Amino acid sequence: YMFSAFNREQMGSTFDYRINEYWKNYVGKGFNDWDVSSLSYFDIDNMQNSQNSIVKTALAHNDIETIKYLKHLVTYLRICGNISEDRWDYPSPDDLNQANQNLIFINQDALNYSGKRYKAQYALLVMRTYFLLKKYPEVINYWNSTASKLPESVFKDMMKDFYAGCLLRNGQKKEACRTYAELGDMRSIKWCMRDQRNLAGIKKEYAEDPNSPNLIYLVQD
């Protein structure tokens, strides 16, 4: 804590504040940050029993567009949790097949969204579902053709983060890390630099590019 080359919030909560502000503006009084992080816990089939302020607000206003988006978002978040490599139990082949079918459905519905209000959120869902389906070229193509042209927002920055992840998987490590640095996503840079976390790694990175954004992380580490 005596030395910090970058803001420690960049190690995991890069987008959290702005996402929370978005939903806070939607809900108004009665909102708390936990309502965002706990979205995946509510029962889609029994939304009326949810105590989540986001869900309650959407239902109270009979906000059909938000309710539909929330259902897609929650399904996606649950799939992320169910197939996570951090789980103690592993998903069965049937579980994985069902997850893929749900991802394909969300992806197609998001691609077909024609409204304006949730345009950025649905574009993000397109990229999120492509990513989980490991369709990395599709993520890159969608970013270049569509997502990169959207107005600036936290959702666009999150899309760019997925784009960087696909660049990394496409062998474009330097470009991916520069994009992560622009977004303030040091946790992803940590992953990129996981094999260089020593003096030799710092020297190697510096020799390749004295202005590399990865050096900020490596020196801090």
Coordinates of N, CA and C in Angstrom, one line a residue:
Y1 N 0.8 -1.2 0.0 CA 0.0 0.0 0.0 C 0.8 1.3 0.0
M2 N 2.2 1.1 0.1 CA 3.1 2.3 0.1 C 3.4 2.7 -1.3
F3 N 3.2 1.8 -2.3 CA 3.5 2.1 -3.7 C 2.4 1.6 -4.6
S4 N 1.9 2.5 -5.5 CA 0.9 2.0 -6.4 C 1.1 2.7 -7.7
A5 N 1.3 1.9 -8.8 CA 1.5 2.5 -10.1 C 0.2 2.7 -10.8
F6 N -0.9 2.1 -10.3 CA -2.2 2.3 -10.9 C -3.3 2.1 -9.9
N7 N -4.4 2.5 -10.2 CA -5.6 2.4 -9.3 C -5.9 1.0 -9.1
R8 N -6.0 0.5 -7.8 CA -6.2 -0.9 -7.5 C -7.6 -1.3 -8.0
E9 N -8.5 -0.4 -8.1 CA -9.9 -0.8 -8.6 C -9.9 -1.3 -10.0
Q10 N -8.8 -1.1 -10.7 CA -8.6 -1.6 -12.1 C -8.4 -3.1 -12.1
M11 N -8.2 -3.7 -10.9 CA -8.0 -5.1 -10.8 C -9.2 -6.0 -10.7
G12 N -10.4 -5.4 -11.0 CA -11.6 -6.2 -11.0 C -12.9 -5.5 -11.1
S13 N -12.9 -4.2 -10.8 CA -14.2 -3.4 -10.8 C -14.1 -2.3 -11.8
T14 N -13.5 -2.5 -13.0 CA -13.3 -1.5 -14.0 C -14.6 -0.8 -14.4
F15 N -15.7 -1.6 -14.6 CA -16.9 -1.1 -15.1 C -18.1 -1.0 -14.1
D16 N -17.8 -1.5 -12.9 CA -18.9 -1.7 -11.9 C -19.6 -0.4 -11.5
Y17 N -18.8 0.7 -11.3 CA -19.4 2.0 -10.8 C -20.4 2.5 -11.9
R18 N -20.0 2.5 -13.1 CA -20.8 3.0 -14.2 C -22.1 2.2 -14.4
I19 N -21.9 0.9 -14.3 CA -23.1 0.0 -14.4 C -24.0 0.2 -13.3
N20 N -23.5 0.3 -12.1 CA -24.4 0.6 -10.9 C -25.1 2.0 -11.1
E21 N -24.4 3.0 -11.6 CA -25.0 4.3 -11.8 C -26.1 4.2 -12.8
Y22 N -25.9 3.4 -13.9 CA -27.0 3.2 -14.9 C -28.3 2.7 -14.2
W23 N -28.2 1.6 -13.4 CA -29.3 1.0 -12.8 C -29.9 1.9 -11.7
K24 N -29.0 2.6 -11.0 CA -29.4 3.6 -10.0 C -30.3 4.6 -10.6
N25 N -30.0 5.1 -11.8 CA -30.8 6.1 -12.5 C -32.1 5.5 -12.9
Y26 N -32.2 4.3 -13.2 CA -33.4 3.6 -13.6 C -34.3 3.4 -12.4
V27 N -33.8 3.0 -11.3 CA -34.6 2.6 -10.1 C -34.9 3.9 -9.3
G28 N -33.9 4.7 -9.0 CA -34.1 5.9 -8.2 C -34.0 5.5 -6.7
K29 N -34.9 6.0 -5.9 CA -34.8 5.7 -4.4 C -35.0 4.2 -4.1
G30 N -34.2 3.7 -3.2 CA -34.3 2.3 -2.8 C -33.3 1.4 -3.5
F31 N -32.5 2.0 -4.4 CA -31.5 1.2 -5.1 C -30.2 1.0 -4.2
N32 N -29.6 -0.2 -4.3 CA -28.3 -0.4 -3.7 C -27.5 -1.3 -4.7
D33 N -26.2 -1.2 -4.6 CA -25.3 -1.9 -5.5 C -25.5 -3.4 -5.6
W34 N -25.9 -4.0 -4.4 CA -26.2 -5.4 -4.4 C -27.2 -5.8 -5.4
D35 N -28.2 -4.9 -5.7 CA -29.2 -5.3 -6.7 C -28.7 -5.6 -8.0
V36 N -27.5 -5.1 -8.4 CA -26.9 -5.4 -9.7 C -26.1 -6.7 -9.6
S37 N -25.3 -6.8 -8.5 CA -24.5 -8.0 -8.4 C -25.3 -9.3 -8.1
S38 N -26.5 -9.1 -7.6 CA -27.3 -10.3 -7.3 C -28.4 -10.6 -8.3
L39 N -28.3 -9.9 -9.5 CA -29.4 -10.1 -10.5 C -29.6 -11.5 -10.9
S40 N -28.5 -12.3 -11.0 CA -28.6 -13.7 -11.5 C -29.3 -14.6 -10.5
Y41 N -29.6 -14.1 -9.3 CA -30.1 -15.0 -8.3 C -31.7 -15.0 -8.3
F42 N -32.3 -14.1 -9.0 CA -33.8 -14.1 -8.9 C -34.4 -15.1 -9.9
D43 N -35.5 -15.6 -9.6 CA -36.2 -16.6 -10.4 C -37.0 -16.0 -11.5
I44 N -36.5 -16.2 -12.7 CA -37.2 -15.6 -13.9 C -38.6 -16.0 -14.0
D45 N -39.0 -17.2 -13.6 CA -40.4 -17.6 -13.7 C -41.3 -17.1 -12.6
N46 N -40.7 -16.5 -11.6 CA -41.4 -15.9 -10.5 C -40.9 -14.5 -10.1
M47 N -40.9 -13.7 -11.2 CA -40.3 -12.4 -11.0 C -41.1 -11.5 -10.0
Q48 N -42.4 -11.8 -9.9 CA -43.3 -11.0 -9.0 C -42.9 -11.2 -7.5
N49 N -42.1 -12.2 -7.2 CA -41.7 -12.5 -5.8 C -40.3 -11.9 -5.5
S50 N -39.7 -11.3 -6.5 CA -38.3 -10.8 -6.3 C -38.3 -9.6 -5.5
Q51 N -37.3 -9.5 -4.6 CA -37.1 -8.3 -3.8 C -36.0 -7.4 -4.4
N52 N -35.5 -7.7 -5.6 CA -34.5 -6.9 -6.3 C -35.2 -5.6 -6.8
S53 N -34.6 -4.5 -6.4 CA -35.2 -3.2 -6.8 C -35.3 -3.0 -8.3
I54 N -34.4 -3.5 -9.0 CA -34.4 -3.4 -10.5 C -35.6 -4.1 -11.1
V55 N -35.8 -5.3 -10.6 CA -36.9 -6.2 -11.1 C -38.2 -5.5 -10.6
K56 N -38.3 -5.1 -9.4 CA -39.5 -4.6 -8.8 C -39.9 -3.3 -9.6
T57 N -38.9 -2.5 -9.9 CA -39.2 -1.2 -10.7 C -39.8 -1.5 -12.1
A58 N -39.1 -2.5 -12.7 CA -39.6 -2.9 -14.1 C -41.0 -3.4 -14.0
L59 N -41.3 -4.2 -13.0 CA -42.7 -4.8 -12.9 C -43.7 -3.7 -12.5
A60 N -43.3 -2.8 -11.6 CA -44.2 -1.7 -11.2 C -44.6 -0.8 -12.3
H61 N -43.7 -0.6 -13.3 CA -44.0 0.3 -14.4 C -44.5 -0.5 -15.6
N62 N -44.7 -1.8 -15.4 CA -45.0 -2.7 -16.6 C -44.1 -2.4 -17.8
D63 N -42.8 -2.3 -17.5 CA -41.8 -2.0 -18.5 C -41.4 -3.3 -19.2
I64 N -42.2 -3.6 -20.2 CA -42.0 -4.9 -20.9 C -40.6 -5.0 -21.6
E65 N -40.1 -3.9 -22.1 CA -38.8 -4.0 -22.8 C -37.7 -4.3 -21.8
T66 N -37.8 -3.7 -20.6 CA -36.7 -3.9 -19.6 C -36.9 -5.3 -19.0
I67 N -38.1 -5.8 -18.8 CA -38.3 -7.1 -18.3 C -37.7 -8.2 -19.3
K68 N -38.0 -8.0 -20.6 CA -37.4 -8.9 -21.5 C -35.9 -8.9 -21.5
Y69 N -35.3 -7.7 -21.5 CA -33.9 -7.6 -21.4 C -33.3 -8.3 -20.2
L70 N -34.0 -8.1 -19.0 CA -33.5 -8.6 -17.8 C -33.5 -10.2 -17.8
K71 N -34.5 -10.7 -18.5 CA -34.6 -12.2 -18.6 C -33.4 -12.7 -19.4
H72 N -33.1 -12.1 -20.5 CA -32.0 -12.5 -21.3 C -30.7 -12.3 -20.5
L73 N -30.5 -11.2 -19.8 CA -29.3 -10.9 -19.1 C -29.1 -12.0 -17.9
V74 N -30.2 -12.2 -17.2 CA -30.1 -13.2 -16.1 C -29.8 -14.6 -16.6
T75 N -30.4 -15.0 -17.7 CA -30.1 -16.3 -18.3 C -28.6 -16.4 -18.7
Y76 N -28.1 -15.3 -19.3 CA -26.7 -15.3 -19.6 C -25.8 -15.4 -18.4
L77 N -26.1 -14.6 -17.4 CA -25.3 -14.6 -16.2 C -25.3 -15.9 -15.5
R78 N -26.4 -16.6 -15.5 CA -26.5 -17.9 -14.9 C -25.7 -19.0 -15.6
I79 N -25.7 -18.8 -16.9 CA -24.9 -19.7 -17.8 C -23.4 -19.5 -17.4
C80 N -23.0 -18.3 -17.3 CA -21.6 -18.0 -16.9 C -21.2 -18.7 -15.6
G81 N -22.1 -18.6 -14.6 CA -21.9 -19.3 -13.4 C -21.9 -20.8 -13.5
N82 N -22.8 -21.3 -14.3 CA -22.9 -22.8 -14.4 C -21.7 -23.5 -15.1
I83 N -21.1 -22.7 -16.0 CA -20.0 -23.4 -16.8 C -18.7 -22.8 -16.3
S84 N -18.7 -22.1 -15.3 CA -17.4 -21.5 -14.8 C -16.4 -22.6 -14.4
E85 N -15.1 -22.3 -14.7 CA -14.1 -23.3 -14.3 C -13.8 -23.2 -12.8
D86 N -14.4 -22.3 -12.1 CA -14.1 -22.2 -10.7 C -15.1 -23.0 -9.9
R87 N -16.1 -23.6 -10.5 CA -17.1 -24.4 -9.8 C -16.5 -25.7 -9.3
W88 N -17.0 -26.2 -8.2 CA -16.6 -27.5 -7.6 C -17.1 -28.6 -8.4
D89 N -18.3 -28.5 -8.9 CA -18.9 -29.6 -9.8 C -18.8 -29.2 -11.2
Y90 N -18.7 -30.1 -12.1 CA -18.6 -29.8 -13.5 C -19.9 -30.0 -14.2
P91 N -20.2 -29.2 -15.2 CA -21.5 -29.4 -15.9 C -21.5 -30.6 -16.7
S92 N -22.6 -31.3 -16.8 CA -22.7 -32.5 -17.6 C -22.8 -32.2 -19.1
P93 N -22.7 -33.1 -20.0 CA -22.8 -32.8 -21.4 C -24.2 -32.2 -21.8
D94 N -25.2 -32.7 -21.1 CA -26.6 -32.2 -21.3 C -26.7 -30.7 -20.8
D95 N -26.0 -30.4 -19.7 CA -26.0 -29.1 -19.2 C -25.4 -28.1 -20.2
L96 N -24.2 -28.6 -20.7 CA -23.5 -27.8 -21.7 C -24.3 -27.6 -23.0
N97 N -25.0 -28.6 -23.4 CA -25.8 -28.5 -24.6 C -26.9 -27.6 -24.4
Q98 N -27.6 -27.6 -23.3 CA -28.7 -26.7 -23.0 C -28.2 -25.3 -22.9
A99 N -27.0 -25.1 -22.3 CA -26.4 -23.8 -22.2 C -26.2 -23.2 -23.6
N100 N -25.6 -24.0 -24.4 CA -25.3 -23.6 -25.8 C -26.6 -23.2 -26.5
Q101 N -27.6 -24.0 -26.4 CA -28.9 -23.7 -27.0 C -29.5 -22.3 -26.5
N102 N -29.4 -22.1 -25.2 CA -29.8 -20.8 -24.6 C -29.0 -19.7 -25.1
L103 N -27.7 -19.9 -25.2 CA -26.8 -18.8 -25.7 C -27.1 -18.5 -27.2
I104 N -27.4 -19.5 -28.0 CA -27.7 -19.2 -29.4 C -29.0 -18.5 -29.5
F105 N -30.0 -18.8 -28.7 CA -31.3 -18.2 -28.7 C -31.1 -16.7 -28.3
I106 N -30.4 -16.4 -27.2 CA -30.2 -15.0 -26.8 C -29.4 -14.3 -27.9
N107 N -28.4 -14.9 -28.5 CA -27.6 -14.3 -29.5 C -28.5 -13.8 -30.7
Q108 N -29.4 -14.7 -31.1 CA -30.2 -14.4 -32.3 C -31.3 -13.3 -31.9
D109 N -31.8 -13.4 -30.7 CA -32.8 -12.4 -30.3 C -32.1 -11.0 -30.2
A110 N -30.9 -11.0 -29.7 CA -30.1 -9.8 -29.5 C -29.8 -9.2 -30.9
L111 N -29.4 -10.0 -31.8 CA -29.1 -9.6 -33.2 C -30.3 -9.0 -33.9
N112 N -31.5 -9.5 -33.5 CA -32.7 -9.0 -34.2 C -33.3 -7.8 -33.5
Y113 N -32.7 -7.4 -32.4 CA -33.3 -6.2 -31.6 C -33.3 -5.0 -32.5
S114 N -34.5 -4.4 -32.6 CA -34.6 -3.2 -33.5 C -35.0 -1.9 -32.8
G115 N -35.0 -2.0 -31.4 CA -35.3 -0.8 -30.7 C -34.1 0.1 -30.5
K116 N -34.3 1.2 -29.8 CA -33.2 2.1 -29.5 C -32.7 2.1 -28.1
R117 N -33.7 1.9 -27.2 CA -33.4 2.1 -25.8 C -32.3 1.2 -25.2
Y118 N -32.4 -0.1 -25.7 CA -31.4 -1.1 -25.2 C -30.5 -1.5 -26.3
K119 N -30.2 -0.7 -27.3 CA -29.4 -1.0 -28.4 C -28.0 -1.5 -28.0
A120 N -27.4 -0.7 -27.1 CA -26.0 -1.0 -26.6 C -26.0 -2.3 -25.8
Q121 N -27.0 -2.4 -24.9 CA -27.0 -3.6 -24.1 C -27.2 -4.9 -24.9
Y122 N -28.0 -4.8 -25.9 CA -28.2 -6.0 -26.7 C -27.0 -6.3 -27.6
A123 N -26.3 -5.2 -28.0 CA -25.1 -5.4 -28.8 C -24.0 -6.1 -27.9
L124 N -24.0 -5.7 -26.6 CA -23.1 -6.4 -25.6 C -23.5 -7.8 -25.5
L125 N -24.8 -8.1 -25.4 CA -25.2 -9.5 -25.3 C -24.8 -10.3 -26.5
V126 N -24.8 -9.7 -27.7 CA -24.4 -10.4 -28.9 C -22.9 -10.8 -28.7
M127 N -22.1 -9.9 -28.3 CA -20.7 -10.2 -28.1 C -20.4 -11.2 -27.0
R128 N -21.2 -11.0 -25.9 CA -21.0 -11.9 -24.7 C -21.4 -13.3 -25.1
T129 N -22.4 -13.5 -25.8 CA -22.9 -14.9 -26.2 C -21.9 -15.5 -27.3
Y130 N -21.5 -14.7 -28.2 CA -20.5 -15.2 -29.2 C -19.2 -15.6 -28.4
F131 N -18.8 -14.9 -27.4 CA -17.6 -15.2 -26.7 C -17.7 -16.5 -26.0
L132 N -18.9 -16.7 -25.3 CA -19.0 -18.0 -24.5 C -19.2 -19.1 -25.5
L133 N -19.7 -18.9 -26.7 CA -19.8 -19.9 -27.7 C -18.4 -20.2 -28.4
K134 N -17.4 -19.4 -28.0 CA -16.1 -19.4 -28.5 C -16.0 -19.1 -30.0
K135 N -16.9 -18.2 -30.4 CA -16.9 -17.7 -31.8 C -16.2 -16.4 -31.8
Y136 N -14.9 -16.5 -31.6 CA -14.0 -15.3 -31.5 C -14.0 -14.4 -32.8
P137 N -13.9 -15.1 -34.0 CA -13.9 -14.2 -35.2 C -15.1 -13.4 -35.3
E138 N -16.3 -14.0 -34.9 CA -17.6 -13.3 -35.0 C -17.6 -12.1 -34.0
V139 N -16.9 -12.2 -32.9 CA -16.8 -11.1 -31.9 C -16.1 -10.0 -32.6
I140 N -14.9 -10.3 -33.2 CA -14.1 -9.3 -33.8 C -14.8 -8.6 -35.0
N141 N -15.5 -9.4 -35.8 CA -16.3 -8.9 -36.9 C -17.4 -8.0 -36.5
Y142 N -18.1 -8.4 -35.4 CA -19.2 -7.6 -34.9 C -18.8 -6.3 -34.3
W143 N -17.6 -6.3 -33.6 CA -17.1 -5.1 -33.1 C -16.8 -4.1 -34.2
N144 N -16.1 -4.6 -35.2 CA -15.7 -3.7 -36.3 C -16.8 -3.2 -37.2
S145 N -17.8 -4.1 -37.3 CA -18.9 -3.7 -38.2 C -20.0 -2.9 -37.5
T146 N -20.2 -3.2 -36.2 CA -21.4 -2.6 -35.5 C -21.1 -1.9 -34.2
A147 N -20.5 -2.7 -33.3 CA -20.4 -2.2 -31.9 C -19.5 -0.9 -31.8
S148 N -18.4 -0.9 -32.6 CA -17.5 0.2 -32.5 C -18.1 1.5 -33.0
K149 N -19.2 1.4 -33.7 CA -19.9 2.6 -34.2 C -21.0 3.2 -33.3
L150 N -21.2 2.5 -32.2 CA -22.2 2.9 -31.2 C -21.7 4.1 -30.4
P151 N -22.6 4.9 -29.8 CA -22.2 6.0 -29.0 C -21.4 5.5 -27.7
E152 N -20.6 6.4 -27.2 CA -19.8 6.0 -26.0 C -20.7 5.7 -24.8
S153 N -20.4 4.6 -24.1 CA -21.1 4.2 -22.9 C -20.3 3.2 -22.2
V154 N -20.7 2.8 -21.0 CA -20.0 1.7 -20.3 C -20.2 0.4 -21.0
F155 N -21.4 0.3 -21.7 CA -21.6 -1.0 -22.4 C -20.7 -1.1 -23.6
K156 N -20.4 0.0 -24.3 CA -19.5 0.0 -25.4 C -18.1 -0.4 -24.9
D157 N -17.7 0.2 -23.8 CA -16.4 -0.2 -23.2 C -16.3 -1.7 -22.9
M158 N -17.4 -2.2 -22.4 CA -17.4 -3.7 -22.1 C -17.3 -4.5 -23.3
M159 N -17.9 -4.0 -24.4 CA -17.8 -4.7 -25.7 C -16.4 -4.7 -26.2
K160 N -15.7 -3.5 -26.0 CA -14.4 -3.4 -26.4 C -13.5 -4.3 -25.6
D161 N -13.8 -4.6 -24.4 CA -13.1 -5.5 -23.6 C -13.2 -6.9 -24.1
F162 N -14.3 -7.3 -24.5 CA -14.5 -8.6 -25.1 C -13.7 -8.7 -26.5
Y163 N -13.8 -7.6 -27.2 CA -13.0 -7.5 -28.5 C -11.5 -7.8 -28.2
A164 N -11.0 -7.1 -27.2 CA -9.6 -7.3 -26.8 C -9.3 -8.8 -26.4
G165 N -10.2 -9.4 -25.7 CA -10.1 -10.8 -25.4 C -10.0 -11.7 -26.6
C166 N -10.7 -11.4 -27.6 CA -10.6 -12.1 -28.9 C -9.4 -11.8 -29.7
L167 N -8.9 -10.6 -29.6 CA -7.6 -10.3 -30.2 C -6.5 -11.2 -29.6
L168 N -6.6 -11.3 -28.2 CA -5.6 -12.1 -27.5 C -5.6 -13.5 -28.0
R169 N -6.8 -14.1 -28.1 CA -7.0 -15.4 -28.6 C -6.6 -15.6 -30.0
N170 N -6.5 -14.5 -30.7 CA -6.1 -14.5 -32.2 C -4.7 -14.3 -32.3
G171 N -3.9 -14.3 -31.2 CA -2.5 -14.1 -31.3 C -2.0 -12.7 -31.3
Q172 N -2.9 -11.7 -31.1 CA -2.6 -10.3 -31.2 C -2.5 -9.7 -29.8
K173 N -1.5 -10.3 -29.0 CA -1.3 -10.0 -27.6 C -1.1 -8.5 -27.4
K174 N -0.2 -7.9 -28.1 CA 0.2 -6.5 -27.9 C -1.0 -5.6 -28.1
E175 N -1.8 -5.8 -29.2 CA -2.9 -4.9 -29.4 C -4.0 -5.2 -28.3
A176 N -4.1 -6.4 -27.9 CA -5.1 -6.7 -26.9 C -4.7 -6.0 -25.6
C177 N -3.5 -6.0 -25.2 CA -3.0 -5.4 -23.9 C -3.2 -3.9 -24.0
R178 N -2.9 -3.3 -25.2 CA -3.1 -1.8 -25.3 C -4.6 -1.5 -25.1
T179 N -5.4 -2.3 -25.7 CA -6.9 -2.0 -25.5 C -7.3 -2.2 -24.0
Y180 N -6.8 -3.2 -23.4 CA -7.1 -3.4 -22.0 C -6.6 -2.2 -21.2
A181 N -5.4 -1.7 -21.5 CA -4.9 -0.5 -20.8 C -5.7 0.7 -21.0
E182 N -6.2 0.9 -22.2 CA -7.1 2.0 -22.5 C -8.3 2.0 -21.7
L183 N -8.8 0.8 -21.4 CA -10.0 0.6 -20.6 C -9.8 0.5 -19.1
G184 N -8.5 0.5 -18.7 CA -8.2 0.4 -17.3 C -8.5 -1.0 -16.8
D185 N -8.3 -2.0 -17.6 CA -8.6 -3.4 -17.2 C -7.3 -4.1 -16.9
M186 N -6.8 -3.8 -15.7 CA -5.5 -4.4 -15.3 C -5.6 -5.9 -15.0
R187 N -6.8 -6.4 -14.6 CA -6.9 -7.8 -14.3 C -6.7 -8.6 -15.6
S188 N -7.1 -8.1 -16.7 CA -6.9 -8.9 -18.0 C -5.4 -8.8 -18.3
I189 N -4.8 -7.6 -18.1 CA -3.3 -7.5 -18.3 C -2.6 -8.5 -17.5
K190 N -3.0 -8.7 -16.2 CA -2.4 -9.6 -15.3 C -2.4 -11.0 -15.9
W191 N -3.6 -11.4 -16.5 CA -3.7 -12.7 -17.2 C -2.7 -12.8 -18.4
C192 N -2.6 -11.7 -19.2 CA -1.7 -11.7 -20.3 C -0.3 -11.9 -19.9
M193 N 0.1 -11.3 -18.7 CA 1.5 -11.3 -18.3 C 1.8 -12.3 -17.2
R194 N 0.9 -13.3 -17.1 CA 1.0 -14.3 -16.0 C 2.3 -15.1 -16.0
D195 N 3.0 -15.2 -17.2 CA 4.3 -15.9 -17.3 C 5.5 -15.0 -17.2
Q196 N 5.2 -13.6 -17.0 CA 6.3 -12.7 -17.0 C 6.4 -11.9 -15.7
R197 N 5.9 -12.5 -14.6 CA 5.8 -11.7 -13.4 C 7.1 -11.9 -12.6
N198 N 8.2 -11.4 -13.2 CA 9.5 -11.4 -12.5 C 10.4 -10.4 -13.2
L199 N 11.6 -10.3 -12.7 CA 12.6 -9.3 -13.3 C 12.9 -9.6 -14.8
A200 N 13.0 -10.9 -15.1 CA 13.3 -11.2 -16.5 C 12.1 -10.8 -17.4
G201 N 10.9 -11.0 -16.9 CA 9.7 -10.6 -17.6 C 9.7 -9.1 -17.9
I202 N 10.0 -8.3 -16.8 CA 10.1 -6.9 -17.0 C 11.1 -6.5 -18.0
K203 N 12.3 -7.1 -18.0 CA 13.4 -6.7 -18.9 C 12.9 -7.1 -20.4
K204 N 12.3 -8.3 -20.5 CA 11.8 -8.7 -21.8 C 10.8 -7.7 -22.4
E205 N 9.9 -7.3 -21.6 CA 8.8 -6.4 -22.0 C 9.4 -5.1 -22.4
Y206 N 10.3 -4.6 -21.6 CA 10.9 -3.3 -21.8 C 11.8 -3.3 -23.1
A207 N 12.5 -4.4 -23.3 CA 13.3 -4.5 -24.5 C 12.4 -4.5 -25.8
E208 N 11.2 -5.1 -25.7 CA 10.3 -5.1 -26.9 C 9.6 -3.8 -27.1
D209 N 9.3 -3.1 -26.0 CA 8.6 -1.8 -26.1 C 8.7 -1.1 -24.8
P210 N 9.6 0.0 -24.7 CA 9.7 0.7 -23.5 C 8.5 1.4 -23.0
N211 N 7.5 1.6 -23.9 CA 6.3 2.3 -23.6 C 5.1 1.3 -23.4
S212 N 5.4 0.1 -23.2 CA 4.3 -0.9 -23.1 C 3.5 -0.7 -21.8
P213 N 2.2 -0.7 -22.0 CA 1.3 -0.5 -20.8 C 1.4 -1.7 -19.8
N214 N 1.9 -2.8 -20.3 CA 2.1 -3.9 -19.4 C 3.1 -3.7 -18.3
L215 N 4.1 -2.8 -18.6 CA 5.1 -2.5 -17.6 C 4.5 -1.9 -16.3
I216 N 3.4 -1.2 -16.5 CA 2.8 -0.6 -15.3 C 2.4 -1.7 -14.3
Y217 N 1.7 -2.7 -14.9 CA 1.3 -3.8 -14.1 C 2.5 -4.6 -13.5
L218 N 3.5 -4.9 -14.4 CA 4.6 -5.7 -13.9 C 5.4 -5.1 -12.8
V219 N 5.7 -3.8 -12.9 CA 6.4 -3.1 -11.9 C 5.6 -3.1 -10.6
Q220 N 4.3 -2.8 -10.7 CA 3.5 -2.8 -9.5 C 3.5 -4.2 -8.8
D221 N 3.4 -5.2 -9.7 CA 3.4 -6.6 -9.2 C 4.7 -7.0 -8.5

